[in-house]
Short mmCIF file of C-alpha atoms in Angstrom, two decimals:
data_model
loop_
_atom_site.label_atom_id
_atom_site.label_comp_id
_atom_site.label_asym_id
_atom_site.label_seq_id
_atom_site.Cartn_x
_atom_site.Cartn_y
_atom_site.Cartn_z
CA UNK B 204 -13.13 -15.86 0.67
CA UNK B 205 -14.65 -17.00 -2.37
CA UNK B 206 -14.45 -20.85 -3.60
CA UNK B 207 -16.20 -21.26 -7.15
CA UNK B 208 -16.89 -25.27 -8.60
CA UNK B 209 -19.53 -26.63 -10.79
CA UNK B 210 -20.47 -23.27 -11.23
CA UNK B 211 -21.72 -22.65 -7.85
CA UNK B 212 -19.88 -20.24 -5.39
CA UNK B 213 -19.80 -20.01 -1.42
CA UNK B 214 -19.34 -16.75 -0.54
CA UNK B 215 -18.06 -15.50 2.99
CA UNK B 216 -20.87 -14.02 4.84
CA UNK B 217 -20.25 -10.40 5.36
CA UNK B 218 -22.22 -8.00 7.57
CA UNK B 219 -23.91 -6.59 4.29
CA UNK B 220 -25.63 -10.15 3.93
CA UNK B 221 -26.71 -10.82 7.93
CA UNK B 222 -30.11 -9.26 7.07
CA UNK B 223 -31.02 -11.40 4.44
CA UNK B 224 -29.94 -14.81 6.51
CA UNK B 225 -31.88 -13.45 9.27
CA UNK B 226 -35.01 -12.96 7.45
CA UNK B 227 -34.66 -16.65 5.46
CA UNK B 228 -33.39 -18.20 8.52
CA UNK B 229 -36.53 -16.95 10.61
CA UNK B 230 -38.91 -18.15 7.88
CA UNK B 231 -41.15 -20.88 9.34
CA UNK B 232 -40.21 -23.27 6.87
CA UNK B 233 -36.83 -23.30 7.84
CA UNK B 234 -37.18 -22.74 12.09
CA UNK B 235 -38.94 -25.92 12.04
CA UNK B 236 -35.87 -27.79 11.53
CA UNK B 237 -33.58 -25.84 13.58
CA UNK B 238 -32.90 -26.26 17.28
CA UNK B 239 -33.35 -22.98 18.00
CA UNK B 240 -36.78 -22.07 16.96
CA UNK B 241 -37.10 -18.32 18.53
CA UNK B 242 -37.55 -15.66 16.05
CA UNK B 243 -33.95 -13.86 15.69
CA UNK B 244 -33.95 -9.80 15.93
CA UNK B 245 -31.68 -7.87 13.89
CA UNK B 246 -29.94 -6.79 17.43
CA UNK B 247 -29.53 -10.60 18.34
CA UNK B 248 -28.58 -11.54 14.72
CA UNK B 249 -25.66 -8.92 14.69
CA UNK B 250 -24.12 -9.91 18.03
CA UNK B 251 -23.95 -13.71 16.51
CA UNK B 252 -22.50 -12.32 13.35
CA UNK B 253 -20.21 -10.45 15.72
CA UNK B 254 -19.64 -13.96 17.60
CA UNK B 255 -18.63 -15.89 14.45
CA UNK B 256 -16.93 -13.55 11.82
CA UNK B 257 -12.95 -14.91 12.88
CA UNK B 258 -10.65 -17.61 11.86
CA UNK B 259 -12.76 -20.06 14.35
CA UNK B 260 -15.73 -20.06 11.55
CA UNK B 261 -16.99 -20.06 8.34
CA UNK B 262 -20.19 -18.65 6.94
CA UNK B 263 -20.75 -18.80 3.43
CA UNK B 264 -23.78 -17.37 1.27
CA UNK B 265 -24.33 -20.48 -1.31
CA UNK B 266 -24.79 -18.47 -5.21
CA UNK B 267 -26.01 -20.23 -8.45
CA UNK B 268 -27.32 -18.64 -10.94
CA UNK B 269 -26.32 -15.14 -9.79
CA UNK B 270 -28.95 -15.63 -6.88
CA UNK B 271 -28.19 -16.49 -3.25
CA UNK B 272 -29.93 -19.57 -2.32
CA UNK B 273 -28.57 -20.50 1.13
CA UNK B 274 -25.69 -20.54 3.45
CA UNK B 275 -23.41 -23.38 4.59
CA UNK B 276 -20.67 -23.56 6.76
CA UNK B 277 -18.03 -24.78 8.95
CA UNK B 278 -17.99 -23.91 12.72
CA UNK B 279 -16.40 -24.55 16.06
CA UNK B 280 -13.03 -24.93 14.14
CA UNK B 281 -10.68 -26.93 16.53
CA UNK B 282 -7.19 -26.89 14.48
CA UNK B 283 -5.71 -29.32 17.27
CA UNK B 284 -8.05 -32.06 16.97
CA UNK B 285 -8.39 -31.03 13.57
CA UNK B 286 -12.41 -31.38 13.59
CA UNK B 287 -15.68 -28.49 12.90
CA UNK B 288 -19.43 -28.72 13.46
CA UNK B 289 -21.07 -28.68 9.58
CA UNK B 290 -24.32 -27.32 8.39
CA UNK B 291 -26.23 -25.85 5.57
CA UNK B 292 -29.82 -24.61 4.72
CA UNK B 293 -31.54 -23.79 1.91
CA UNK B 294 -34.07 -21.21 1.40
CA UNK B 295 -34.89 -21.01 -2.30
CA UNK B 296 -37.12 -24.32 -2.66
CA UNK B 297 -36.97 -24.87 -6.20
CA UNK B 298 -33.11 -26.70 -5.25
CA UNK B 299 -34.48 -28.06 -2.36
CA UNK B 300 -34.09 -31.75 -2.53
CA UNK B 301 -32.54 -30.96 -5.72
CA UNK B 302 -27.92 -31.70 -6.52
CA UNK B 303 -27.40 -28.25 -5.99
CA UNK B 304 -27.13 -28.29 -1.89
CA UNK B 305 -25.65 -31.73 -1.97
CA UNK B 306 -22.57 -30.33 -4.67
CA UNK B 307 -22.32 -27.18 -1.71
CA UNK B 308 -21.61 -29.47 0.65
CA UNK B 309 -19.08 -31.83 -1.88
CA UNK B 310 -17.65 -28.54 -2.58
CA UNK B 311 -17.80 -27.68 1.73
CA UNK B 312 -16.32 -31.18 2.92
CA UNK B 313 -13.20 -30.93 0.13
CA UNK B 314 -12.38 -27.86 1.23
CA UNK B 315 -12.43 -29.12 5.24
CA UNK B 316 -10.34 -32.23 4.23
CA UNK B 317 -8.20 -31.22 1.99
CA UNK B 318 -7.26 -28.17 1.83
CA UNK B 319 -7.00 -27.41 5.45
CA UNK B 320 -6.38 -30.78 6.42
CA UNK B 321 -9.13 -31.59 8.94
CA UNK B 322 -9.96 -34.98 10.14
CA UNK B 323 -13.73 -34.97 10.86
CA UNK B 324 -16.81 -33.02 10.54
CA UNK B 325 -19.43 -33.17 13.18
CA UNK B 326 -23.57 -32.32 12.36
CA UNK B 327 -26.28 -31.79 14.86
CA UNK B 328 -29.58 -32.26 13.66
CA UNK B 329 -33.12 -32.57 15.55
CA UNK B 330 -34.33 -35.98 15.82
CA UNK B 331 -37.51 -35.32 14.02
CA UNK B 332 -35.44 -33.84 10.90
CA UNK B 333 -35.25 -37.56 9.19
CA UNK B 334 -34.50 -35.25 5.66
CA UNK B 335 -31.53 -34.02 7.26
CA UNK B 336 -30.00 -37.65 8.78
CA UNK B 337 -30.91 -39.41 5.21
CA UNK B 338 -29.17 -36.80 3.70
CA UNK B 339 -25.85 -36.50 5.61
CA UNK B 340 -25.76 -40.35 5.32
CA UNK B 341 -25.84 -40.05 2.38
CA UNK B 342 -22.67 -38.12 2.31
CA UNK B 343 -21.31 -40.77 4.63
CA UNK B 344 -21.91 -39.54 8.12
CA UNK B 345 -22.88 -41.87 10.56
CA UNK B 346 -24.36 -41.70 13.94
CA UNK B 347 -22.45 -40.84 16.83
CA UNK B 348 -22.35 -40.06 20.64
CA UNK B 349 -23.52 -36.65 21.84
CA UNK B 350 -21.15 -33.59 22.09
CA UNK B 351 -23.11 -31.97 24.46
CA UNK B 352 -26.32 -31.88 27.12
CA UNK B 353 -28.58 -30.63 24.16
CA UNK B 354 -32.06 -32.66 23.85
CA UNK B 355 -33.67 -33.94 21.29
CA UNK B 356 -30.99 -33.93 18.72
CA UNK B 357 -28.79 -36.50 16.69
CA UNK B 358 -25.15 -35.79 16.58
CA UNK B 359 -23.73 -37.41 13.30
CA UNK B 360 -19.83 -37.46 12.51
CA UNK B 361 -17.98 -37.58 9.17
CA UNK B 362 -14.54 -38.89 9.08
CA UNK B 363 -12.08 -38.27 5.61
CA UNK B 364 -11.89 -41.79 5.83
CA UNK B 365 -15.62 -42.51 5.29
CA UNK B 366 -16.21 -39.67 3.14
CA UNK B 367 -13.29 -40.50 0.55
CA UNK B 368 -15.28 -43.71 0.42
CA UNK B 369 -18.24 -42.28 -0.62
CA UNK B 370 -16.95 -39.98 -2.84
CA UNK B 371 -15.38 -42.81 -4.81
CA UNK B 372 -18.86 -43.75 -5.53
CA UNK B 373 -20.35 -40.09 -5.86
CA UNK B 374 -17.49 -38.60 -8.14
CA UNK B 375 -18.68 -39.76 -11.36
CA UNK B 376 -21.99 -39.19 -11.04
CA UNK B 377 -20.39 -35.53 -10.16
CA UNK B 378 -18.75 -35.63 -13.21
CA UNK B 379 -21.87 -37.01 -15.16
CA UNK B 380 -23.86 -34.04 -14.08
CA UNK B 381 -21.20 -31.25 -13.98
CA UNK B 382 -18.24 -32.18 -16.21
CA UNK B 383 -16.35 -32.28 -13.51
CA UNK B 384 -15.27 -35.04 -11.23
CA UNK B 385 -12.00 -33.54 -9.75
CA UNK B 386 -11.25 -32.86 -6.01
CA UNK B 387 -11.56 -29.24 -5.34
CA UNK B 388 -8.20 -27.61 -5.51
CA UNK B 389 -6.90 -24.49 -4.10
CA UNK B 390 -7.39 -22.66 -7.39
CA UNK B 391 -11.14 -22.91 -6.71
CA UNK B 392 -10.37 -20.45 -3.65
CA UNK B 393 -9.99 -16.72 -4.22
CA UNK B 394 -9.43 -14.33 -1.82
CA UNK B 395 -10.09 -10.94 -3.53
CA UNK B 396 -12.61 -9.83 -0.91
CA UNK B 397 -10.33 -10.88 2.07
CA UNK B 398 -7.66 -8.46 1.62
CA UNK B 399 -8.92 -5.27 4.13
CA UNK B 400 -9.75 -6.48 7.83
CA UNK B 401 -10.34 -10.11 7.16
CA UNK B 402 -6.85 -10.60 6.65
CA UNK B 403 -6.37 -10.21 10.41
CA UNK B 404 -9.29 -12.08 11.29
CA UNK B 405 -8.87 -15.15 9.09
CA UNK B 406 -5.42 -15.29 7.93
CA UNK B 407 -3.20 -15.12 11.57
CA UNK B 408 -2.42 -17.49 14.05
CA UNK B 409 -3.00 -20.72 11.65
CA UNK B 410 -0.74 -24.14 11.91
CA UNK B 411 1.28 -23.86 9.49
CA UNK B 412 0.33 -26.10 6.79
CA UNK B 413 -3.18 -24.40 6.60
CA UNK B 414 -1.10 -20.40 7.35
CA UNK B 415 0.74 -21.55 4.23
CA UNK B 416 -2.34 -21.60 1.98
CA UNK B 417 -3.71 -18.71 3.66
CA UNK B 418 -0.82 -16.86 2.58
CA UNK B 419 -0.59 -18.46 -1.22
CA UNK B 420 -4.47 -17.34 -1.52
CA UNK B 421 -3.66 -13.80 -0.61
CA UNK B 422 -0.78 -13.63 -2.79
CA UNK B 423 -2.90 -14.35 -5.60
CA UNK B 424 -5.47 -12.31 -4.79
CA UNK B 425 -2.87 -8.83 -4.52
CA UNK B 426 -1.51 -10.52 -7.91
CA UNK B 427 -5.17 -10.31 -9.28
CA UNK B 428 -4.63 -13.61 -10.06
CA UNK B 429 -8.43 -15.66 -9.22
CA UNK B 430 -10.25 -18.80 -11.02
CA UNK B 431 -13.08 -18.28 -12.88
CA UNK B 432 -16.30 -20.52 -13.28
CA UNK B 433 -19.50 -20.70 -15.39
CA UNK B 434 -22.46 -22.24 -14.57
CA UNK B 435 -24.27 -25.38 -15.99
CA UNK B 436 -27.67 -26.15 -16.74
#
């Protein structure tokens, strides 16, 4: 799966790409805000990519610029309740701090709300990452009991309600910056690079609001038909 807006793109991670998130992802820079702060073999990093590459999760390499800068995703994908666990990091630092992660994650949460129809988004963070909490509150998460026995973290929660009220603030600004200030639409998804195994690991077993989408993408994508997008400066 491919999703392209404001001229950035979130890639699926594929098994071609594991090495390079396992060598950003064990930089110090980055372990230092993660939970889990043990160096990750390549051994240990396939078996999670083996762990996560289904219908349950998704991984995706953030571009801009033709150059991969980080990966975001959506994980833990209950379709009952209709919530996920969110994250993203960033390992090229000149966008760190910068509107390019925080449009990802615009580009992220419309996808989880709207075009699968999801109801919240939850976000674990260690307590000591206060960049991380100011910046999902930003996006309108707010503080919330613990999902688990972990320690030392902050479990934060984003409802559609709270973040459609945010975004009524944000969107212009969007616009301002990008030119655009629409809600990401299923257009922005293509699913050229979906159509060998993934379509058995992503695209079966789905409610059927969501299967229905699933199946529209990969229509398109047989049809050749995919939405293009440039990049702004």
């Amino acid at each position: 799966m491919i999703v392209r807006k404001y001229g950035i793109t979130l890639r699926r991670l594929k098994e071609d790409n594991i090495e390079l998130v396992r060598q950003k992802r064990n930089s110090t820079a980055i372990r230092n805000t993660m939970y889990y702060r043990e160096e990750i073999s390549p051994e240990m990093q396939k078996k999670w990519f083996d762990s996560i590459n289904n219908k349950n999760n998704g991984y995706f390499i953030i571009e801009y610029k033709s150059e991969k800068i980080g990966l975001i995703h959506g994980k833990n994908l209950d379709f009952e309740k209709r919530t996920c666990e969110g994250g993203i990091f960033i390992w090229d630092e000149k966008y760190i701090g910068g509107f390019i992660p925080a449009l990802a994650s615009v580009i992220m949460n419309d996808w989880t709300f709207y075009m699968i129809n999801f109801k919240g988004v939850y976000a674990k963070m260690v307590l000591d990452n206060s960049t991380a909490i100011a910046y999902n509150k930003l996006m309108g998460y707010h503080l919330c009991e613990p999902q688990n026995n972990d320690v030392g973290v902050q479990w934060m929660l984003l409802t559609k309600e709270s973040y459609e009220k945010r975004m009524k603030l944000l969107r212009k600004s969007i616009k301002d910056i990008t030119g655009d200030g629409e809600i990401l639409k299923l257009e922005d998804g293509d699913a050229s690079d979906d159509l060998g195994k993934e379509v058995a690991l992503f695209y079966k077993g789905l409610p059927a609001d969501i299967q229905e989408k699933g199946d529209t993408l990969l229509e398109w994508a047989r049809s050749g038909k995919s939405k293009k997008s440039g990049t702004f400066n």
